Short mmCIF file of C-alpha atoms and ligand atoms in Angstrom, two decimals:
data_model
loop_
_atom_site.label_atom_id
_atom_site.label_comp_id
_atom_site.label_asym_id
_atom_site.label_seq_id
_atom_site.Cartn_x
_atom_site.Cartn_y
_atom_site.Cartn_z
CA UNK A 701 -249.36 16.35 29.68
CA UNK A 702 -247.08 19.37 29.87
CA UNK A 703 -243.97 17.41 28.82
CA UNK A 704 -245.20 17.07 25.22
CA UNK A 705 -245.89 20.80 24.94
CA UNK A 706 -242.50 21.67 23.39
CA UNK A 707 -243.04 18.87 20.89
CA UNK A 708 -246.44 20.29 19.87
CA UNK A 709 -244.93 23.74 19.60
CA UNK A 710 -242.17 22.36 17.41
CA UNK A 711 -244.65 20.55 15.15
CA UNK A 712 -246.84 23.65 14.92
CA UNK A 713 -243.78 25.71 14.10
CA UNK A 714 -242.75 23.29 11.38
CA UNK A 715 -246.25 23.30 9.88
CA UNK A 716 -246.30 27.09 9.82
CA UNK A 717 -242.81 27.30 8.34
CA UNK A 718 -243.53 24.74 5.64
CA UNK A 719 -246.80 26.42 4.67
CA UNK A 720 -245.04 29.74 4.41
CA UNK A 721 -242.36 28.08 2.29
CA UNK A 722 -244.85 26.44 -0.08
CA UNK A 723 -246.96 29.61 -0.25
CA UNK A 724 -243.92 31.61 -1.25
CA UNK A 725 -243.06 28.95 -3.80
CA UNK A 726 -246.59 29.01 -5.17
CA UNK A 727 -246.75 32.79 -5.34
CA UNK A 728 -243.22 33.22 -6.74
CA UNK A 729 -244.43 33.43 -10.37
CA UNK A 730 -246.93 36.10 -9.41
CA UNK A 731 -244.35 38.16 -7.58
CA UNK A 732 -241.93 37.80 -10.48
CA UNK A 733 -244.69 38.84 -12.92
CA UNK A 734 -245.52 41.84 -10.78
CA UNK A 735 -241.93 43.12 -10.78
CA UNK A 736 -241.48 42.37 -14.46
CA UNK A 737 -244.71 44.01 -15.58
CA UNK A 738 -243.95 47.08 -13.47
CA UNK A 739 -240.52 47.37 -15.04
CA UNK A 740 -241.87 46.98 -18.57
CA UNK A 741 -244.53 49.57 -17.79
CA UNK A 742 -241.80 52.03 -16.87
CA UNK A 743 -239.43 51.15 -19.65
CA UNK A 744 -240.46 49.01 -22.59
CA UNK A 745 -236.83 48.61 -23.53
CA UNK A 746 -235.75 47.10 -20.23
CA UNK A 747 -233.86 43.80 -20.72
CA UNK A 748 -235.90 40.57 -20.77
CA UNK A 749 -236.28 38.68 -17.48
CA UNK A 750 -234.34 35.49 -16.79
CA UNK A 751 -236.17 32.37 -17.92
CA UNK A 752 -234.94 30.16 -15.09
CA UNK A 753 -236.24 28.69 -11.84
CA UNK A 754 -239.20 26.38 -11.28
CA UNK A 755 -241.33 25.35 -14.23
CA UNK A 756 -244.11 27.78 -13.27
CA UNK A 757 -241.67 30.67 -13.04
CA UNK A 758 -240.07 29.77 -16.36
CA UNK A 759 -243.42 29.59 -18.16
CA UNK A 760 -244.51 32.92 -16.71
CA UNK A 761 -241.18 34.54 -17.58
CA UNK A 762 -241.40 33.27 -21.16
CA UNK A 763 -244.90 34.68 -21.54
CA UNK A 764 -243.87 38.07 -20.15
CA UNK A 765 -240.81 38.21 -22.43
CA UNK A 766 -242.89 37.31 -25.49
CA UNK A 767 -245.42 40.01 -24.62
CA UNK A 768 -242.67 42.60 -24.16
CA UNK A 769 -241.08 41.67 -27.49
CA UNK A 770 -244.40 42.07 -29.30
CA UNK A 771 -245.12 45.41 -27.63
CA UNK A 772 -241.66 46.60 -28.52
CA UNK A 773 -242.01 45.61 -32.14
CA UNK A 774 -245.32 47.41 -32.25
CA UNK A 775 -243.89 50.60 -30.78
CA UNK A 776 -240.84 50.46 -33.05
CA UNK A 777 -243.09 50.13 -36.10
CA UNK A 778 -244.91 53.24 -35.04
CA UNK A 779 -241.64 55.09 -34.48
CA UNK A 780 -240.30 54.11 -37.88
CA UNK A 781 -243.53 55.14 -39.54
CA UNK A 782 -243.33 58.54 -37.89
CA UNK A 783 -239.68 58.99 -38.80
CA UNK A 784 -240.45 58.14 -42.43
CA UNK A 785 -243.43 60.48 -42.39
CA UNK A 786 -241.27 63.27 -40.98
CA UNK A 787 -238.68 62.78 -43.63
CA UNK A 788 -241.09 62.47 -46.55
CA UNK A 789 -243.32 65.37 -45.54
CA UNK A 790 -240.51 67.84 -45.09
CA UNK A 791 -239.57 67.96 -48.77
CA UNK A 792 -243.01 68.69 -50.30
CA UNK A 793 -243.78 71.18 -47.54
CA UNK A 794 -240.58 73.09 -48.23
CA UNK A 795 -241.38 73.07 -51.96
CA UNK A 796 -244.85 74.42 -51.27
CA UNK A 797 -243.38 77.21 -49.12
CA UNK A 798 -241.04 78.21 -51.96
CA UNK A 799 -243.82 78.12 -54.55
CA UNK A 800 -246.02 80.21 -52.30
CA UNK A 801 -243.33 82.91 -52.31
CA UNK A 802 -243.68 83.12 -56.07
CA UNK A 803 -247.39 83.87 -55.93
CA UNK A 804 -248.69 87.40 -56.10
CA UNK A 805 -249.74 88.90 -52.78
CA UNK A 806 -253.42 88.15 -52.35
CA UNK A 807 -256.01 86.91 -49.88
CA UNK A 808 -255.63 83.44 -51.33
CA UNK A 809 -251.90 83.48 -50.81
CA UNK A 810 -252.29 84.53 -47.16
CA UNK A 811 -254.91 81.85 -46.60
CA UNK A 812 -252.69 79.22 -48.21
CA UNK A 813 -249.76 80.31 -46.05
CA UNK A 814 -251.91 79.85 -42.93
CA UNK A 815 -253.08 76.43 -44.05
CA UNK A 816 -249.52 75.41 -44.74
CA UNK A 817 -248.44 76.57 -41.29
CA UNK A 818 -251.26 74.48 -39.80
CA UNK A 819 -250.13 71.38 -41.68
CA UNK A 820 -246.54 71.96 -40.58
CA UNK A 821 -247.67 72.38 -36.99
CA UNK A 822 -249.79 69.25 -37.00
CA UNK A 823 -247.06 67.22 -38.70
CA UNK A 824 -244.45 68.28 -36.19
CA UNK A 825 -246.70 67.54 -33.15
CA UNK A 826 -247.50 64.06 -34.43
CA UNK A 827 -243.88 63.39 -35.25
CA UNK A 828 -242.69 64.60 -31.84
CA UNK A 829 -245.31 62.46 -30.14
CA UNK A 830 -244.56 59.31 -32.10
CA UNK A 831 -240.79 59.62 -31.97
CA UNK A 832 -240.63 60.56 -28.30
CA UNK A 833 -239.15 57.18 -27.34
CA UNK A 834 -236.57 57.06 -30.13
CA UNK A 835 -234.92 60.40 -29.60
CA UNK A 836 -231.34 59.87 -28.72
CA UNK A 837 -231.29 62.75 -26.27
CA UNK A 838 -229.41 61.88 -23.10
CA UNK A 839 -230.51 62.83 -19.60
CA UNK A 840 -228.43 65.42 -17.84
CA UNK A 841 -228.46 67.62 -14.75
CA UNK A 842 -230.68 70.63 -15.29
CA UNK A 843 -231.05 73.81 -13.26
CA UNK A 844 -234.85 73.73 -13.08
CA UNK A 845 -235.22 77.38 -11.97
CA UNK A 846 -233.34 78.65 -15.02
CA UNK A 847 -235.34 76.44 -17.32
CA UNK A 848 -238.68 77.63 -15.97
CA UNK A 849 -237.51 81.23 -15.95
CA UNK A 850 -236.42 81.13 -19.57
CA UNK A 851 -239.73 79.61 -20.63
CA UNK A 852 -241.69 82.18 -18.63
CA UNK A 853 -239.73 84.94 -20.37
CA UNK A 854 -241.38 83.90 -23.61
CA UNK A 855 -244.90 84.60 -22.36
CA UNK A 856 -246.32 87.96 -21.39
CA UNK A 857 -249.16 86.30 -19.48
CA UNK A 858 -246.88 84.50 -17.04
CA UNK A 859 -245.98 85.79 -13.58
CA UNK A 860 -244.28 84.33 -10.52
CA UNK A 861 -246.28 84.00 -7.33
CA UNK A 862 -243.89 83.22 -4.53
CA UNK A 863 -241.07 85.43 -3.38
CA UNK A 864 -239.06 85.34 -6.53
CA UNK A 865 -235.69 84.79 -5.00
CA UNK A 866 -233.74 82.77 -7.43
CA UNK A 867 -232.75 79.70 -5.50
CA UNK A 868 -229.96 77.69 -6.95
CA UNK A 869 -229.70 73.99 -6.35
CA UNK A 870 -233.09 72.97 -7.74
CA UNK A 871 -231.36 70.45 -9.94
CA UNK A 872 -233.16 67.60 -11.64
CA UNK A 873 -232.05 64.94 -14.06
CA UNK A 874 -233.92 64.83 -17.37
CA UNK A 875 -233.59 65.18 -21.11
CA UNK A 876 -233.24 68.95 -21.55
CA UNK A 877 -235.13 69.45 -24.81
CA UNK A 878 -237.90 67.14 -23.64
CA UNK A 879 -238.23 68.82 -20.24
CA UNK A 880 -238.44 72.23 -21.87
CA UNK A 881 -241.20 70.86 -24.05
CA UNK A 882 -243.04 69.45 -21.03
CA UNK A 883 -243.03 72.74 -19.10
CA UNK A 884 -243.85 74.75 -22.23
CA UNK A 885 -246.88 72.55 -22.98
CA UNK A 886 -248.22 73.08 -19.47
CA UNK A 887 -247.61 76.83 -19.43
CA UNK A 888 -249.05 77.13 -22.94
CA UNK A 889 -252.26 75.41 -21.83
CA UNK A 890 -252.64 77.75 -18.85
CA UNK A 891 -252.20 80.75 -21.12
CA UNK A 892 -254.45 79.40 -23.90
CA UNK A 893 -257.34 78.16 -21.76
CA UNK A 894 -256.84 80.22 -18.62
CA UNK A 895 -255.64 83.63 -19.92
CA UNK A 896 -252.94 84.07 -17.27
CA UNK A 897 -250.46 81.72 -15.63
CA UNK A 898 -249.20 82.14 -12.06
CA UNK A 899 -246.11 80.08 -11.43
CA UNK A 900 -244.59 79.01 -8.16
CA UNK A 901 -241.76 76.65 -7.37
CA UNK A 902 -241.14 74.80 -4.15
CA UNK A 903 -239.05 71.97 -2.85
CA UNK A 904 -239.86 69.42 -0.17
CA UNK A 905 -238.72 65.89 0.60
CA UNK A 906 -236.40 65.75 -2.37
CA UNK A 907 -239.25 66.63 -4.73
CA UNK A 908 -239.37 69.80 -6.84
CA UNK A 909 -242.89 71.03 -7.55
CA UNK A 910 -243.78 73.56 -10.19
CA UNK A 911 -247.34 74.79 -9.68
CA UNK A 912 -249.09 76.61 -12.50
CA UNK A 913 -252.39 78.23 -11.66
CA UNK A 914 -254.49 79.91 -14.32
CA UNK A 915 -257.55 82.13 -14.44
CA UNK A 916 -259.71 79.99 -16.70
CA UNK A 917 -262.77 77.81 -16.15
CA UNK A 918 -260.77 74.74 -15.08
CA UNK A 919 -261.73 71.27 -16.26
CA UNK A 920 -264.87 69.36 -15.22
CA UNK A 921 -263.91 66.98 -12.40
CA UNK A 922 -264.96 63.93 -14.45
CA UNK A 923 -262.58 64.87 -17.29
CA UNK A 924 -259.45 65.49 -15.23
CA UNK A 925 -258.04 62.07 -16.11
CA UNK A 926 -259.35 61.89 -19.66
CA UNK A 927 -257.53 65.01 -20.86
CA UNK A 928 -254.22 63.15 -20.50
CA UNK A 929 -255.29 60.78 -23.26
CA UNK A 930 -253.85 61.37 -26.72
CA UNK A 931 -255.98 63.42 -29.10
CA UNK A 932 -258.42 64.31 -26.32
CA UNK A 933 -259.71 67.89 -26.45
CA UNK A 934 -262.66 69.17 -24.49
CA UNK A 935 -263.45 71.68 -27.14
CA UNK A 936 -264.33 69.80 -30.28
CA UNK A 937 -262.92 72.15 -32.90
CA UNK A 938 -259.42 71.40 -34.08
CA UNK A 939 -258.74 75.04 -34.62
CA UNK A 940 -255.03 75.82 -34.27
CA UNK A 941 -255.82 79.18 -32.72
CA UNK A 942 -257.59 77.65 -29.74
CA UNK A 943 -255.26 74.76 -29.22
CA UNK A 944 -254.03 71.86 -31.18
CA UNK A 945 -254.30 68.16 -31.47
CA UNK A 946 -254.84 67.20 -27.87
CA UNK A 947 -251.34 65.82 -27.48
CA UNK A 948 -249.83 68.46 -25.19
CA UNK A 949 -250.74 66.83 -21.87
CA UNK A 950 -249.99 63.31 -23.09
CA UNK A 951 -246.51 64.39 -24.11
CA UNK A 952 -245.94 66.41 -20.93
CA UNK A 953 -246.91 63.48 -18.72
CA UNK A 954 -244.76 61.02 -20.70
CA UNK A 955 -241.75 63.27 -20.30
CA UNK A 956 -242.36 63.88 -16.59
CA UNK A 957 -242.79 60.15 -15.91
CA UNK A 958 -239.69 59.21 -17.85
CA UNK A 959 -237.75 61.52 -15.52
CA UNK A 960 -239.32 59.84 -12.49
CA UNK A 961 -241.89 62.60 -11.97
CA UNK A 962 -245.57 63.26 -12.61
CA UNK A 963 -248.01 65.84 -13.95
CA UNK A 964 -251.32 66.27 -12.15
CA UNK A 965 -254.33 68.54 -12.60
CA UNK A 966 -256.89 69.79 -10.11
CA UNK A 967 -259.45 72.54 -9.94
CA UNK A 968 -258.39 75.23 -7.51
CA UNK A 969 -261.10 75.92 -4.87
CA UNK A 970 -260.87 79.63 -5.72
CA UNK A 971 -261.19 79.01 -9.46
CA UNK A 972 -258.81 78.24 -12.28
CA UNK A 973 -256.94 75.08 -13.11
CA UNK A 974 -254.01 74.03 -10.97
CA UNK A 975 -251.35 72.12 -12.88
CA UNK A 976 -248.52 70.57 -10.92
CA UNK A 977 -245.31 69.14 -12.27
CA UNK A 978 -243.30 67.14 -9.76
CA UNK A 979 -239.74 66.01 -10.37
CA UNK A 980 -237.24 64.26 -8.13
CA UNK A 981 -234.43 66.49 -6.91
CA UNK A 982 -231.08 65.26 -8.18
CA UNK A 983 -228.77 63.73 -5.57
N1 LIG B 194 -255.39 75.08 -18.22
C1 LIG B 194 -256.49 74.53 -18.77
N2 LIG B 194 -257.73 75.02 -18.49
C2 LIG B 194 -258.83 74.47 -19.07
N3 LIG B 194 -258.80 73.42 -19.92
C3 LIG B 194 -257.61 72.90 -20.23
C4 LIG B 194 -256.39 73.41 -19.68
N4 LIG B 194 -255.36 72.68 -20.16
C5 LIG B 194 -255.89 71.77 -20.98
N5 LIG B 194 -257.24 71.89 -21.03
C6 LIG B 194 -258.17 71.05 -21.83
O1 LIG B 194 -257.52 69.79 -22.05
C7 LIG B 194 -257.45 69.52 -23.45
C8 LIG B 194 -256.20 68.74 -23.75
O2 LIG B 194 -255.04 69.54 -23.57
P1 LIG B 194 -253.71 69.21 -24.39
O3 LIG B 194 -252.67 70.18 -24.01
O4 LIG B 194 -253.42 67.77 -24.24
O5 LIG B 194 -254.15 69.44 -25.91
P2 LIG B 194 -254.43 70.79 -26.70
O6 LIG B 194 -254.00 71.97 -25.88
O7 LIG B 194 -255.86 70.75 -27.10
O8 LIG B 194 -253.53 70.61 -27.99
P3 LIG B 194 -251.91 70.60 -28.08
O9 LIG B 194 -251.59 69.25 -28.60
O10 LIG B 194 -251.55 71.69 -29.03
O11 LIG B 194 -251.39 70.86 -26.69
C9 LIG B 194 -257.52 70.89 -24.11
O12 LIG B 194 -258.01 70.80 -25.42
C10 LIG B 194 -258.46 71.65 -23.19
O13 LIG B 194 -259.81 71.35 -23.52
MG1 LIG B 195 -252.04 72.00 -25.11
#
């Protein structure tokens, strides 16, 4: 009869509410894991998560914390190794430079000087890469236009595409030395592999985008992701003249991401590689 309808509705409502409640309870560990893993992915040094709540949540939290601690120890080992390497390599390299000066001018001496420069270059890239996380550099507000402009000044092959009216107020928050490195790596690639770099800067929706288009062959579609991997080079030679270790893009992306941004690559329909660096506009 119709009189019992409200009662049925009430019971149905209670059933729905209690299933939602128990579902949420059941899925709580997963949701907690999701947030925690995301946070660790962004910052390995983020504080451990609270080991409280239901037994399931506590167990999951403990497991996540243990994993983070192990990852951290692993990364710190690598950083210490690199720091020690940096320190220990510097002395013999300096000695070799001095001894080289004492040699008579000859083809051998020039060749040795080049080899030494290669070793110094390789050592410093590896050290920069491995110690990226340890550097004490603090984030600050940076006038992005000025930064890009001063980097562009260092390359003859770089030009600006859009109306080059210097717009102030493109301020981002990042570690200055690191950000300079990031932009330099990207511009350097365009110049090395694409002869010329055409830069343009724009701002939309609180995002600053630096687009770098070059005149080279681009990168095969299937490799666009792979080139961000460390030590990945499409050209197999490790010749310092034609590039380096294959760390440039890895480093650039790490720096961009740590400032809340991203580096992405695409092949321009009219040829050349299109590199985009996006950074959040400072508030
Ligand atoms: N603008 C580009 N056009 C074509 N290929 C590119 C471009 N930029 C990068 N690549 C390819 O991606 C590879 C990886 O680039 P990445 O900058 O990481 O390393 P690298 O330039 O080889 O060495 P380094 O560590 O000195 O930067 C390059 O070796 C090159 O094959
Ligand atoms: Mg490079």
